[in-house]
């Protein structure tokens, strides 16, 4: 599942088997045929309320640690046509965080899980379902912040989740909603005090996500979409987090965000062993990328493993297997843009403290811009053209200046992290329950930059 506390990294298995009698073909036509046969065997969604009413009461969001009923969700999805490879099952070692593992070997290219389209929640379906109401709300949203135009599929998912929540146990999707976490630790769930305890890049990403949520809520509270719970901050934040942490994105036949119950239980790994795909009819298939051994968690990637901070901001955890961190040079963002460098290239190794070459490029360019504009122009051209010989000449000439600038940055971050951790640890956990996750993030930064500082001191 997409969970909000510590993550369990998955190993890549090496043992193979075949479940070809179960597995649809990788071709779209064969998958469509499989979906057709599943439809004939499954129960109409309107009749699946029997699984909702069998559970106790409405969804309890007042208790962040309320028991998650994942097995009613599995029964609901199975009745509607969900298929799992033999040995694939839900697992939890604490009764709170759940994931999918396999107890039998799965061969590379084999289907681990199949979720038919009618049980998949789709932003495009939501747009069609709410029609003119959601169109008006989206117009308001884009007027509030033009940047949200790119996030309309997420907005539609949030609307759908709120609408199903309002129906309570009368919703056909109640078993799925009741299987979800109540508590999240990501940027949307943080307070302004939390943002002030994060390094600039993490704080910027987390606060940007919170601002996006605020825009969504403001647009919804104009009343164009009839939602009973839209004025309840606890419910709207939960619905946003559900959409944000469980969607998959597709670009064909049109861009959409989709959530496939049970497939959304897959955990993250920097070396995933599964991939999720959707055919043109919206059927979801989880396929093994490699041979997977018994006892292995089934995993996908939640984002770029070389830059874990966006994963932290979106999902609220730090991957245990992250090998690199962003260099935290947000004060040089104008130069980052000028050089056309991506954040994922401005990295420091978490195990050694080593600095990526483009970080050196960035710091040297800032020195040249402020001291020798002519040299800065030549270095800019060399970076853009990958002229390593010219770059090396400037790096040798200005090495001591670049080294001093890098040291100043690293020691500044170390000082800031200590200050932020001291501030965070003074907060009351009852009002700031995300503090432990923030401190864990900051400790990783501190440990990494401490190694970097040692390496820089060895250089001179």
PDB file of N, CA and C in Angstrom, residues 122 270 429 439:
ATOM      1  N   UNK A 122     -11.334   6.559 -11.687  1.00  0.00           N
ATOM      2  CA  UNK A 122     -10.659   7.288 -12.758  1.00  0.00           C
ATOM      3  C   UNK A 122     -11.034   8.757 -12.738  1.00  0.00           C
ATOM      4  N   UNK A 270      13.407   1.423  -4.514  1.00  0.00           N
ATOM      5  CA  UNK A 270      14.278   2.021  -5.520  1.00  0.00           C
ATOM      6  C   UNK A 270      14.598   1.019  -6.620  1.00  0.00           C
ATOM      7  N   UNK A 429       4.025  16.662  20.425  1.00  0.00           N
ATOM      8  CA  UNK A 429       3.672  15.665  19.420  1.00  0.00           C
ATOM      9  C   UNK A 429       2.167  15.518  19.235  1.00  0.00           C
ATOM     10  N   UNK A 439      12.298  15.004  11.686  1.00  0.00           N
ATOM     11  CA  UNK A 439      13.611  14.825  12.308  1.00  0.00           C
ATOM     12  C   UNK A 439      14.391  13.721  11.600  1.00  0.00           C
TER      13      UNK A 439
END
